CSV table of C-alpha atoms in Angstrom, one decimal:
chain,number,residue,atom,x,y,z
A,1,MET,CA,10.0,265.2,-357.5
A,2,GLN,CA,8.7,263.0,-354.4
A,3,LEU,CA,6.9,260.8,-357.8
A,4,ARG,CA,10.5,260.3,-359.3
A,5,ARG,CA,11.8,259.6,-356.1
A,6,GLY,CA,9.5,256.6,-355.3
A,7,MET,CA,9.8,255.5,-358.8
A,8,PHE,CA,13.0,254.9,-358.7
A,9,ALA,CA,13.4,253.1,-355.4
A,10,PHE,CA,10.4,250.8,-356.8
A,11,VAL,CA,12.6,250.0,-359.6
A,12,ALA,CA,15.9,249.3,-358.1
A,13,VAL,CA,13.9,246.6,-355.1
A,14,SER,CA,11.9,245.4,-358.2
A,15,ALA,CA,15.5,244.9,-359.8
A,16,LEU,CA,17.0,243.9,-356.4
A,17,PHE,CA,14.1,241.3,-356.4
A,18,SER,CA,13.9,240.2,-359.7
A,19,VAL,CA,18.2,239.2,-359.2
A,20,GLY,CA,17.6,237.7,-356.0
A,21,GLN,CA,14.9,235.7,-357.7
A,22,ALA,CA,16.7,233.9,-360.4
A,23,ALA,CA,19.9,233.3,-358.0
A,24,ARG,CA,16.9,231.2,-355.9
A,25,ALA,CA,15.9,229.9,-359.4
A,26,GLU,CA,18.7,228.5,-360.7
A,27,ASN,CA,20.1,225.1,-361.0
A,28,ILE,CA,21.9,224.2,-357.9
A,29,SER,CA,25.1,222.4,-360.0
A,30,ASP,CA,25.7,225.6,-362.5
A,31,VAL,CA,25.9,227.5,-358.7
A,32,LEU,CA,29.1,224.9,-357.6
A,33,ASP,CA,30.2,225.5,-361.0
A,34,ARG,CA,29.9,229.5,-361.6
A,35,ASN,CA,31.2,229.3,-357.9
A,36,THR,CA,34.0,226.9,-358.3
A,37,ALA,CA,34.9,228.4,-361.3
A,38,LEU,CA,35.1,232.3,-359.9
A,39,TYR,CA,36.6,230.8,-356.7
A,40,SER,CA,39.7,229.4,-358.5
A,41,ASN,CA,40.7,232.7,-360.9
A,42,GLN,CA,39.6,236.0,-358.5
A,43,ARG,CA,39.5,234.1,-355.1
A,44,GLN,CA,42.1,237.2,-354.3
A,45,GLU,CA,38.9,240.2,-355.8
A,46,PRO,CA,37.9,240.3,-352.4
A,47,ALA,CA,34.3,241.9,-353.9
A,48,VAL,CA,34.6,238.5,-355.7
A,49,LEU,CA,35.6,237.0,-353.2
A,50,GLU,CA,32.5,237.8,-350.6
A,51,GLN,CA,29.7,236.6,-353.9
A,52,VAL,CA,31.2,233.6,-353.5
A,53,ILE,CA,31.2,233.5,-350.3
A,54,ALA,CA,26.9,234.6,-349.8
A,55,ASP,CA,25.6,232.8,-353.0
A,56,LEU,CA,27.6,229.2,-351.3
A,57,ARG,CA,25.6,230.1,-348.6
A,58,ALA,CA,22.5,230.7,-350.6
A,59,SER,CA,22.7,227.4,-351.7
A,60,LEU,CA,23.0,225.6,-349.1
A,61,ASP,CA,19.0,225.4,-348.0
A,62,ARG,CA,18.4,224.6,-351.7
A,63,ALA,CA,20.9,222.0,-352.4
A,64,ASP,CA,18.6,218.7,-352.2
A,65,ASP,CA,22.1,216.6,-353.9
A,66,PRO,CA,23.8,214.7,-351.4
A,67,THR,CA,26.9,215.3,-353.4
A,68,GLN,CA,26.5,219.0,-354.1
A,69,LYS,CA,25.6,219.9,-350.8
A,70,TYR,CA,29.3,219.1,-349.6
A,71,ASP,CA,30.9,220.6,-352.7
A,72,ALA,CA,28.7,223.4,-351.3
A,73,TYR,CA,29.5,222.7,-347.6
A,74,LEU,CA,33.5,222.7,-349.4
A,75,LEU,CA,34.4,225.3,-350.8
A,76,LEU,CA,32.4,227.5,-348.7
A,77,SER,CA,34.0,226.3,-345.8
A,78,ARG,CA,37.6,226.9,-348.5
A,79,ALA,CA,36.9,230.8,-349.4
A,80,LEU,CA,35.8,231.4,-345.3
A,81,TYR,CA,39.7,230.5,-345.0
A,82,PHE,CA,41.4,232.0,-347.9
A,83,LYS,CA,39.2,235.0,-346.3
A,84,ALA,CA,40.7,235.0,-343.1
A,85,MET,CA,44.0,233.9,-343.9
A,86,HIS,CA,43.6,237.9,-346.1
A,87,THR,CA,42.3,240.1,-343.5
A,88,SER,CA,43.0,242.1,-340.5
A,89,ASP,CA,39.6,242.6,-338.8
A,90,GLY,CA,38.3,239.5,-338.1
A,91,LYS,CA,40.4,236.8,-338.8
A,92,ALA,CA,39.6,234.7,-335.7
A,93,ASP,CA,35.8,235.1,-335.8
A,94,ILE,CA,36.2,234.1,-339.7
A,95,PHE,CA,38.6,231.2,-339.3
A,96,MET,CA,36.4,229.9,-336.8
A,97,ASP,CA,32.8,230.5,-339.7
A,98,GLY,CA,35.0,227.7,-341.6
A,99,ARG,CA,35.7,225.9,-338.6
A,100,HIS,CA,31.5,225.2,-338.4
A,101,VAL,CA,31.0,225.1,-341.6
A,102,ALA,CA,33.3,222.0,-341.8
A,103,GLU,CA,31.4,220.9,-338.9
A,104,ALA,CA,28.3,220.9,-341.0
A,105,CYS,CA,29.2,219.4,-343.8
A,106,ILE,CA,31.1,216.3,-342.1
A,107,THR,CA,27.2,216.3,-339.9
A,108,HIS,CA,26.3,215.6,-343.1
A,109,ALA,CA,27.7,213.7,-344.7
A,110,LYS,CA,27.5,211.5,-342.0
A,111,ALA,CA,24.5,211.7,-342.4
A,112,ARG,CA,24.6,211.1,-346.6
A,113,LEU,CA,27.6,209.8,-347.7
A,114,ASN,CA,28.4,207.4,-345.3
A,115,ASP,CA,31.2,209.7,-344.0
A,116,GLN,CA,33.2,208.4,-346.4
A,117,ARG,CA,35.0,211.6,-347.5
A,118,ALA,CA,37.9,213.8,-346.4
A,119,GLU,CA,38.0,217.2,-347.6
A,120,CYS,CA,35.6,218.5,-344.3
A,121,TYR,CA,37.9,217.1,-341.6
A,122,TYR,CA,40.9,218.5,-342.9
A,123,LEU,CA,39.2,221.9,-343.3
A,124,ARG,CA,38.1,222.2,-339.9
A,125,ALA,CA,41.6,221.3,-339.1
A,126,ILE,CA,42.9,223.8,-340.8
A,127,ASN,CA,40.7,226.0,-340.4
A,128,MET,CA,41.1,225.5,-336.2
A,129,GLY,CA,44.3,226.2,-336.8
A,130,ARG,CA,44.8,229.3,-338.3
A,131,TRP,CA,42.2,229.9,-335.5
A,132,GLY,CA,44.4,229.3,-332.6
A,133,GLU,CA,47.2,230.6,-334.4
A,134,ALA,CA,45.2,234.0,-334.1
A,135,VAL,CA,43.8,234.2,-330.7
A,136,GLY,CA,47.7,232.9,-329.2
A,137,LEU,CA,47.8,229.6,-328.6
A,138,LEU,CA,48.6,229.7,-325.8
A,139,ASP,CA,45.6,230.6,-325.3
A,140,PRO,CA,43.2,229.1,-322.6
A,141,ARG,CA,40.6,228.2,-325.1
A,142,VAL,CA,43.2,226.6,-327.9
A,143,ILE,CA,44.8,224.4,-325.8
A,144,GLY,CA,42.2,222.8,-324.6
A,145,GLN,CA,41.1,221.8,-327.8
A,146,ARG,CA,44.5,220.4,-329.0
A,147,HIS,CA,43.3,217.2,-328.9
A,148,ASP,CA,40.7,218.1,-331.6
A,149,PHE,CA,42.8,219.8,-333.6
A,150,ARG,CA,45.0,216.7,-334.0
A,151,ARG,CA,41.5,214.0,-333.5
A,152,SER,CA,40.7,216.4,-337.1
A,153,VAL,CA,43.3,215.9,-339.0
A,154,LEU,CA,43.7,212.4,-338.1
A,155,ASP,CA,39.9,212.2,-339.3
A,156,ALA,CA,41.1,213.1,-342.2
A,157,MET,CA,43.3,210.3,-343.0
A,158,ASN,CA,41.8,207.9,-340.7
A,159,PHE,CA,44.1,207.4,-339.1
A,160,ARG,CA,43.7,205.8,-335.3
A,161,ARG,CA,43.7,208.3,-333.0
A,162,ASP,CA,45.1,207.3,-329.3
A,163,ALA,CA,48.2,209.3,-328.3
A,164,GLY,CA,50.8,208.6,-329.3
A,165,SER,CA,49.9,207.2,-333.0
A,166,ASP,CA,50.3,208.0,-336.2
A,167,GLU,CA,49.2,205.7,-337.9
A,168,PRO,CA,45.8,204.2,-340.0
A,169,LEU,CA,43.4,202.5,-339.8
A,170,ARG,CA,43.6,198.5,-340.7
A,171,GLY,CA,41.2,196.4,-342.2
A,172,ALA,CA,40.7,193.0,-341.1
A,173,ASN,CA,43.4,192.0,-343.5
A,174,GLY,CA,45.6,194.1,-342.5
A,175,GLN,CA,45.5,197.1,-344.7
A,176,PRO,CA,44.7,201.1,-343.9
A,177,VAL,CA,41.2,201.8,-344.0
A,178,MET,CA,41.2,205.5,-345.6
A,179,ARG,CA,38.7,208.3,-346.0
A,180,PHE,CA,39.0,209.3,-349.2
A,181,ALA,CA,39.1,212.0,-351.4
A,182,LYS,CA,36.2,213.6,-354.4
A,183,ASP,CA,38.6,212.8,-356.7
A,184,GLY,CA,39.6,209.3,-355.6
A,185,THR,CA,43.4,209.8,-354.2
A,186,PRO,CA,42.9,209.2,-349.8
A,187,GLY,CA,42.8,211.4,-347.7
A,188,VAL,CA,46.4,211.6,-346.6
A,189,THR,CA,47.4,213.1,-350.7
A,190,TYR,CA,44.6,215.8,-350.3
A,191,ASP,CA,46.2,219.3,-350.4
A,192,SER,CA,49.9,217.7,-351.1
A,193,TYR,CA,49.5,215.8,-348.2
A,194,GLY,CA,48.1,218.3,-346.1
A,195,PRO,CA,47.0,216.8,-342.5
A,196,TRP,CA,50.4,215.6,-343.2
A,197,ARG,CA,51.7,219.0,-343.3
A,198,SER,CA,49.5,220.5,-341.2
A,199,LEU,CA,49.9,217.1,-338.1
A,200,GLY,CA,53.8,218.3,-339.0
A,201,ARG,CA,52.7,221.9,-338.0
A,202,MET,CA,50.5,221.5,-334.7
A,203,TYR,CA,53.7,219.7,-333.4
A,204,ASN,CA,56.5,222.5,-334.1
A,205,ARG,CA,53.5,224.9,-333.0
A,206,LEU,CA,52.4,223.6,-329.5
A,207,PRO,CA,55.1,224.0,-326.1
A,208,GLY,CA,56.7,221.4,-325.5
A,209,PHE,CA,54.5,220.7,-322.6
A,210,PHE,CA,51.8,220.4,-324.7
A,211,GLY,CA,52.6,217.6,-327.1
A,212,GLY,CA,54.4,219.8,-329.7
A,213,ASP,CA,57.9,217.6,-330.6
A,214,ASN,CA,60.3,218.8,-333.3
A,215,ASN,CA,61.9,215.3,-334.2
A,216,ARG,CA,58.1,214.3,-334.6
A,217,ALA,CA,57.6,217.3,-336.8
A,218,GLU,CA,60.6,216.6,-339.2
A,219,THR,CA,59.8,213.1,-339.3
A,220,ILE,CA,56.5,214.0,-340.2
A,221,LEU,CA,57.7,217.7,-342.8
A,222,ARG,CA,60.1,215.7,-344.3
A,223,ASP,CA,58.1,213.2,-346.1
A,224,ALA,CA,54.9,216.3,-346.2
A,225,VAL,CA,57.8,218.1,-348.9
A,226,ARG,CA,58.6,214.8,-350.0
A,227,LEU,CA,55.5,213.4,-351.7
A,228,GLY,CA,54.0,216.9,-352.0
A,229,SER,CA,56.8,219.0,-353.1
A,230,ARG,CA,54.9,220.7,-356.0
A,231,LEU,CA,53.8,223.0,-352.8
A,232,ALA,CA,55.3,225.7,-351.2
A,233,LEU,CA,54.1,225.6,-347.9
A,234,ASN,CA,55.3,222.1,-347.2
A,235,HIS,CA,58.5,223.8,-348.3
A,236,VAL,CA,58.5,227.0,-345.5
A,237,TYR,CA,56.8,224.7,-342.4
A,238,LEU,CA,59.6,222.2,-342.5
A,239,ALA,CA,62.1,225.0,-342.4
A,240,LYS,CA,61.0,226.8,-339.9
A,241,VAL,CA,61.9,223.4,-338.2
A,242,LEU,CA,64.8,222.9,-339.4
A,243,ALA,CA,65.6,226.5,-338.0
A,244,ASP,CA,64.0,226.0,-335.0
A,245,LEU,CA,66.4,222.7,-334.6
A,246,ASP,CA,69.6,224.5,-335.3
A,247,LYS,CA,69.9,223.1,-338.8
A,248,LYS,CA,70.1,226.4,-340.1
A,249,ASP,CA,72.2,225.8,-343.1
A,250,GLU,CA,70.1,223.1,-344.1
A,251,ALA,CA,66.9,225.3,-343.8
A,252,ARG,CA,68.6,228.1,-345.5
A,253,ALA,CA,69.6,225.3,-349.1
A,254,LEU,CA,65.8,224.3,-348.3
A,255,LEU,CA,64.6,228.2,-349.4
A,256,ASN,CA,66.9,228.1,-351.6
A,257,ARG,CA,65.5,225.9,-353.6
A,258,LEU,CA,62.6,226.8,-353.4
A,259,LEU,CA,62.6,229.5,-353.8
A,260,SER,CA,64.8,229.8,-357.6
A,261,ASN,CA,61.3,228.4,-358.6
A,262,ALA,CA,58.7,231.4,-360.3
A,263,SER,CA,56.4,231.9,-357.8
A,264,ALA,CA,53.8,231.8,-360.7
A,265,THR,CA,53.9,229.0,-362.4
A,266,PHE,CA,55.6,227.2,-359.0
A,267,ASN,CA,51.7,225.2,-358.6
A,268,PRO,CA,48.8,226.6,-361.0
A,269,ASP,CA,45.9,225.9,-359.1
A,270,ARG,CA,47.0,227.8,-356.4
A,271,VAL,CA,49.5,231.0,-357.6
A,272,PRO,CA,47.5,233.5,-355.1
A,273,GLU,CA,48.6,230.9,-352.5
A,274,THR,CA,52.5,230.2,-353.5
A,275,ALA,CA,53.4,234.1,-353.9
A,276,ASP,CA,51.9,234.6,-350.2
A,277,GLU,CA,54.3,231.3,-349.4
A,278,PHE,CA,57.8,233.0,-351.3
A,279,GLU,CA,57.2,236.1,-349.7
A,280,GLU,CA,57.2,234.1,-345.9
A,281,ALA,CA,60.4,232.0,-347.3
A,282,ARG,CA,61.7,234.8,-348.1
A,283,VAL,CA,61.5,236.9,-345.4
A,284,LEU,CA,62.8,233.2,-342.8
A,285,LEU,CA,65.9,234.3,-345.2
């Protein structure tokens, strides 16, 4: 019996070693393709999401190509953000992990990609923002980092950082100098105007004595809805600001128009997130 147990243990360890060896030998491009597909299609399944996170962490040490390493950091930070959004245990710590991965991505981009990519600045900002909501917006740690959050959002768009300005940096010819997403679009448009949406959300959520400003939030989020109309969260955030400004009839009309769509077809690339956002809209009503 002891011999049989020993043989089973040997076989199990050998199998795990073989799987590990195969994963380490796998081409980084294949790792990224496989995990991008898994994340895109099955991220709402916890076991699949955990495997994606583990695979991406393991791939970072082996990624030599600067763009592939950037993409691995980016997908890992996004996967951690999604995990934190759908868990009740350790939420703040997972958001902080996502932030740290995004910061490593930014450091990598500065060293190897001339700092032209926008996405990891944005992932840093949204992980920071959700971390702040998880620990409490009046927590001294959150209040102390509110300027860092704003700078991350502005950096994703390459906007000026000076207080009171939400304007792009401009070159000698007067034209905006922007960071860009992987597909070549300006950073401000990434994730359906995600940086712009995040800036509006920040002005809405912060207390007035720490820089909150619902009128400013309304202006920004109206732009986000107009320019990124196929992302439900833009509508939800604007509705919350309108309600806070006592424009409740307009907020209800906005949410009812949103919910007149089918959540599964509203944005085919974000089915799990859109379902959550539609539910949030129903609760607000």
